[in-house]
Amino acid sequence: MTDVIKFFTRRQGKKRASLTDWISYGFLFLGFLIIFLPVLWLVMNSIKSQFLLQKYDTNFLPMDYERVARATTYGPDGKDILIMKDLEPWVMFWKNLDDEERAEKDVVSYIKNFTGNEYYALRSHFGLVSVFAKDLIADQNLPEWLIKYPSMFPSAKKDYDPQSIVDSLNDEDARLLSEYLGLKPYKGNGFTAQILISMPDPETGELIEYSVSRINPTKDTVNARLVSDPKGGITKLPQNEIIINKNLKPSWINYTDPLTNKALGSFDAVRCLNNSVFVTIVATIITLLINSMAAFALSKYRFNGQIVFFVIILATLMVPASVLIVGIFKMVTMTGLSGSLWGVIIPGAATPTGVFMLRQYMLTIPDELLEAARMDAASEWTIYWRIIFPLALPAIAVLGILSIIWRWNDLILPMIAVSTTKAAYTIQLCLLDFNGEYLAREHYALAMTVVSLIPTTLVFVFLQKYITTGIASTGMK
Amino acid sequence: MANLKLIDIKKSYGKTEVIHGLDLEVLDGEFCVLVGPSGCGKSTLLRMIAGLEAITEGSILINDEKVNDVSAAKRGLAMVFQSYALYPHMTVRQNLAFGLENLKLDKDDIEQRINKAANQLRMEDYLKRRPGQLSGGQRQRVAIGRAIVREPSIYLFDEPLSNLDAELRVATRVELKALHARLGNTMIYVTHDQVEAMTMADKIVVMHDGIIEQTGSPLDLYNRPANLFVAGFIGSPKMNFLDSSSLPEDIKKLAPKGAKTFGIRPEHLKIQDQNSLPLDVKTVEQLGSDSYLYGATIDNQEISIKLNTQTSIKGGESIKVGFDKDNTHWFDEKGVSL
């Protein structure tokens, strides 16, 4: 710790900080911020709830709003607007769930906890109207055409008279069928999540709760609706007087759900991470073995075409990886590795950078050691494994670290090799997969992005000495 | 225990021939020193014997068996390298054990051999250290120990003392000689230092430009050098050579027929009038026990003298130096001894 303080308070000779010191530290701090802020932003956003992310919340901390649902129902009494508090998040975001996720919830028994307009609002929110209506039609032996009626053209609808059937039913069933058929005065019910705010009453000072759909910080007022009297219409509240009920509420489920496999849907973060770990470790081991053997041959043996081989290997450094995509794809497909993790591991196993780096290092190992080993009756394999490999360990460690970083962060090879097989997705592919679907799951995506940064960060923190050596000696990172 | 025979050995790198057909026989138990200036091919020859370098022509026989195509590992020789070539990542014990493990000896045997060698070379104290933690002399011992544990038929040494300081070099020289006496193995030793060659060898092979100039016992070479090169190479300071036509008449009379060059060793010159040459002394070196005088004689030819005493002669003086006629050497036009 004292070392750290000593390091950060170093000065240019004199006892008092000079202008140079201020400028240097200022510059370093600025550089630090430029690099670090985006990462910090990512981390902070990764613990924001899905709701906040969808509202493009710009707070630094995960300050969650208190949320309410605003529902609109239409009935015999006309339009009713109601505010429902204390609903569970999955109810609020039912529309964002996919079929599998919906199937896990027992909504039919859930809505039995509600009555009146709240019941009707939730019933249509969960899409249960058509389900119940079809049951009703079947139970009561009502005419079959009723089922098709909602999707008929208006001209066709004229041939039928649903109203008479509705009238023959009791009130509840009549309402259900009317909602299903879209008969007046029943219209589709509305249901949205809103933000709960409050403002002190100008006279009594008592806190009055309002519900707003969004808070735009650039405007002076917010359009709010009284929670106690939602039908009373919209009032404009001065932005500076309202109290936004925000709680610091990190959304840890962003992390725990995917990692405990509770994340709704097909996304399996644990499997993706396992795949990535497997690919990274196996590919790195293979890379180190193959590259060090190639480097051994190129640095310590004399054979015909040695220079040609070396030049060809170096020449592949000049070919951009993106040019090879089609070639690698064909290779992977034709060898039957497509969809298998080996299709990710094998094509990248030999890297020209690695061969070059190790060769240059091995050139510095004296030939006399090899000759001594030959005099000691060592086979060529023994020389490689017991002499060259241990002596080249510093360079091999550098390559190992680089390989871990490359493999962990690699997106192109997995896309080429396993994009058709979800079971073989690596973490980077999984993260990409979030954006491709209809469903917004940024909260999981952000959280898993942070998780995917951990291994490379650890590698950087603990092995940065080797990494700087590696960058210095190869110019690559 | 083994003898070694080289028959018409040649070595070329591409079109450049560096060894031009050598014949050599090293007898069982002999300490043979290959000596010559750098670039004469002595190290290449040793590496060919070891099997580290392929031979272009000729044959190598160990115990009368041709080993041209036998790999270094299977020739059963051991080599001590100039740089010692100890495995830096292994402890001394592992360094010694490496060769034995490759030969698939059993553990007890390895242990026993290492302990024996460690005992012989007094290196028990640092068996667990790595080469990087050892002094030059200790590394030297380990390198020799690594050869000893192999119990090879022939030991090969490639300038093993050149990295040691003068004092240690003398001590190790003596030790090596003692080791040879104790083990009785055939040893082939390469050096450019003629003092090492003279002190250690049973047989000296003087090489120059890829050929053998002369083979013989140390005193043979000193007393009866076969040619100008050997005469100049063996002995320190080197032999004085004078053009025989420039010599005074009384010395000319001693010359055999066809003599072109007259040679006399510095230590055989004395300050005397008989058989004498004039000398203008330029520099005097006093070593306490000996003195060296450097100067010029007839026709400004350089000459040096070694005296076994201290001297009062100073630079700039002119003196007369003479010799015993038994100590003279004469060479013909081609440089061959007469």
Short mmCIF file of N, CA and C in Angstrom, two decimals, chain A residues 182-233:
data_model
loop_
_atom_site.label_atom_id
_atom_site.label_comp_id
_atom_site.label_asym_id
_atom_site.label_seq_id
_atom_site.Cartn_x
_atom_site.Cartn_y
_atom_site.Cartn_z
N GLY A 182 -65.29 -8.10 -29.84
CA GLY A 182 -65.09 -6.67 -30.10
C GLY A 182 -66.39 -5.93 -30.27
N LEU A 183 -67.45 -6.38 -29.56
CA LEU A 183 -68.74 -5.72 -29.67
C LEU A 183 -68.74 -4.47 -28.79
N LYS A 184 -69.37 -3.43 -29.27
CA LYS A 184 -69.45 -2.21 -28.48
C LYS A 184 -70.29 -2.47 -27.24
N PRO A 185 -70.02 -1.86 -26.13
CA PRO A 185 -68.99 -0.82 -25.92
C PRO A 185 -67.62 -1.39 -25.51
N TYR A 186 -67.43 -2.67 -25.78
CA TYR A 186 -66.15 -3.27 -25.34
C TYR A 186 -65.09 -3.06 -26.40
N LYS A 187 -63.97 -2.48 -26.00
CA LYS A 187 -62.83 -2.31 -26.90
C LYS A 187 -61.63 -3.01 -26.24
N GLY A 188 -60.60 -3.07 -26.98
CA GLY A 188 -59.40 -3.71 -26.42
C GLY A 188 -58.89 -2.91 -25.22
N ASN A 189 -58.60 -3.64 -24.14
CA ASN A 189 -58.12 -2.96 -22.94
C ASN A 189 -56.64 -2.62 -23.08
N GLY A 190 -56.23 -1.54 -22.43
CA GLY A 190 -54.81 -1.14 -22.49
C GLY A 190 -54.11 -1.41 -21.17
N PHE A 191 -52.82 -1.59 -21.22
CA PHE A 191 -52.05 -1.89 -20.00
C PHE A 191 -50.61 -1.45 -20.23
N THR A 192 -50.13 -0.46 -19.46
CA THR A 192 -48.73 -0.03 -19.62
C THR A 192 -48.11 0.17 -18.25
N ALA A 193 -46.79 0.03 -18.23
CA ALA A 193 -46.06 0.29 -16.99
C ALA A 193 -45.72 1.77 -16.95
N GLN A 194 -45.89 2.36 -15.78
CA GLN A 194 -45.60 3.78 -15.64
C GLN A 194 -44.76 4.02 -14.39
N ILE A 195 -44.29 5.27 -14.28
CA ILE A 195 -43.44 5.64 -13.15
C ILE A 195 -44.30 6.31 -12.09
N LEU A 196 -44.04 5.90 -10.84
CA LEU A 196 -44.80 6.51 -9.74
C LEU A 196 -44.00 7.69 -9.19
N ILE A 197 -44.60 8.86 -9.19
CA ILE A 197 -43.94 10.02 -8.60
C ILE A 197 -44.87 10.61 -7.54
N SER A 198 -44.41 11.55 -6.79
CA SER A 198 -45.29 12.19 -5.83
C SER A 198 -44.95 13.68 -5.75
N MET A 199 -45.91 14.46 -5.30
CA MET A 199 -45.68 15.89 -5.16
C MET A 199 -46.45 16.36 -3.93
N PRO A 200 -45.85 17.22 -3.12
CA PRO A 200 -46.59 17.68 -1.95
C PRO A 200 -47.75 18.59 -2.37
N ASP A 201 -48.85 18.42 -1.67
CA ASP A 201 -49.99 19.27 -1.96
C ASP A 201 -49.60 20.71 -1.62
N PRO A 202 -49.89 21.67 -2.51
CA PRO A 202 -49.45 23.05 -2.27
C PRO A 202 -50.00 23.60 -0.95
N GLU A 203 -51.18 23.15 -0.54
CA GLU A 203 -51.77 23.73 0.67
C GLU A 203 -51.43 22.92 1.92
N THR A 204 -51.76 21.63 1.87
CA THR A 204 -51.59 20.83 3.09
C THR A 204 -50.18 20.30 3.22
N GLY A 205 -49.43 20.22 2.16
CA GLY A 205 -48.09 19.65 2.23
C GLY A 205 -48.11 18.14 2.22
N GLU A 206 -49.30 17.57 2.13
CA GLU A 206 -49.43 16.11 2.11
C GLU A 206 -48.92 15.59 0.75
N LEU A 207 -48.29 14.44 0.80
CA LEU A 207 -47.75 13.89 -0.46
C LEU A 207 -48.86 13.25 -1.27
N ILE A 208 -48.94 13.63 -2.51
CA ILE A 208 -49.94 13.05 -3.39
C ILE A 208 -49.21 12.28 -4.48
N GLU A 209 -49.68 11.06 -4.74
CA GLU A 209 -48.99 10.22 -5.72
C GLU A 209 -49.56 10.42 -7.11
N TYR A 210 -48.65 10.44 -8.08
CA TYR A 210 -49.06 10.57 -9.47
C TYR A 210 -48.39 9.46 -10.26
N SER A 211 -48.96 9.18 -11.39
CA SER A 211 -48.35 8.20 -12.29
C SER A 211 -48.00 8.91 -13.59
N VAL A 212 -46.76 8.72 -14.05
CA VAL A 212 -46.37 9.36 -15.31
C VAL A 212 -45.80 8.31 -16.24
N SER A 213 -45.95 8.56 -17.54
CA SER A 213 -45.44 7.56 -18.47
C SER A 213 -43.94 7.73 -18.67
N ARG A 214 -43.48 8.98 -18.70
CA ARG A 214 -42.03 9.16 -18.80
C ARG A 214 -41.66 10.52 -18.27
N ILE A 215 -40.41 10.62 -17.86
CA ILE A 215 -39.94 11.90 -17.34
C ILE A 215 -38.87 12.39 -18.31
N ASN A 216 -39.15 13.47 -18.95
CA ASN A 216 -38.17 14.02 -19.88
C ASN A 216 -37.45 15.17 -19.19
N PRO A 217 -36.18 14.96 -18.85
CA PRO A 217 -35.48 15.98 -18.04
C PRO A 217 -35.36 17.31 -18.77
N THR A 218 -35.54 17.35 -20.07
CA THR A 218 -35.35 18.60 -20.80
C THR A 218 -36.60 19.48 -20.76
N LYS A 219 -37.68 18.94 -20.27
CA LYS A 219 -38.92 19.74 -20.23
C LYS A 219 -39.20 20.25 -18.83
N ASP A 220 -39.96 21.34 -18.75
CA ASP A 220 -40.24 21.93 -17.45
C ASP A 220 -41.33 21.18 -16.69
N THR A 221 -42.20 20.53 -17.44
CA THR A 221 -43.34 19.89 -16.77
C THR A 221 -43.40 18.42 -17.13
N VAL A 222 -44.13 17.67 -16.30
CA VAL A 222 -44.40 16.28 -16.63
C VAL A 222 -45.91 16.09 -16.69
N ASN A 223 -46.34 15.22 -17.58
CA ASN A 223 -47.76 14.90 -17.67
C ASN A 223 -48.07 13.80 -16.69
N ALA A 224 -48.87 14.11 -15.68
CA ALA A 224 -49.09 13.13 -14.63
C ALA A 224 -50.58 12.88 -14.42
N ARG A 225 -50.84 11.74 -13.84
CA ARG A 225 -52.21 11.32 -13.58
C ARG A 225 -52.30 10.96 -12.11
N LEU A 226 -53.33 11.47 -11.44
CA LEU A 226 -53.48 11.20 -10.02
C LEU A 226 -53.71 9.72 -9.78
N VAL A 227 -52.99 9.13 -8.86
CA VAL A 227 -53.18 7.71 -8.58
C VAL A 227 -54.55 7.48 -7.94
N SER A 228 -54.96 8.43 -7.07
CA SER A 228 -56.22 8.24 -6.37
C SER A 228 -57.43 8.49 -7.28
N ASP A 229 -57.18 9.23 -8.36
CA ASP A 229 -58.29 9.51 -9.27
C ASP A 229 -57.77 9.48 -10.70
N PRO A 230 -57.48 8.27 -11.19
CA PRO A 230 -56.86 8.19 -12.50
C PRO A 230 -57.72 8.75 -13.62
N LYS A 231 -59.03 8.73 -13.41
CA LYS A 231 -59.90 9.17 -14.50
C LYS A 231 -59.96 10.69 -14.58
N GLY A 232 -59.41 11.33 -13.58
CA GLY A 232 -59.48 12.78 -13.53
C GLY A 232 -58.70 13.47 -14.63
N GLY A 233 -57.99 12.70 -15.41
CA GLY A 233 -57.29 13.30 -16.55
C GLY A 233 -55.86 13.68 -16.21
#
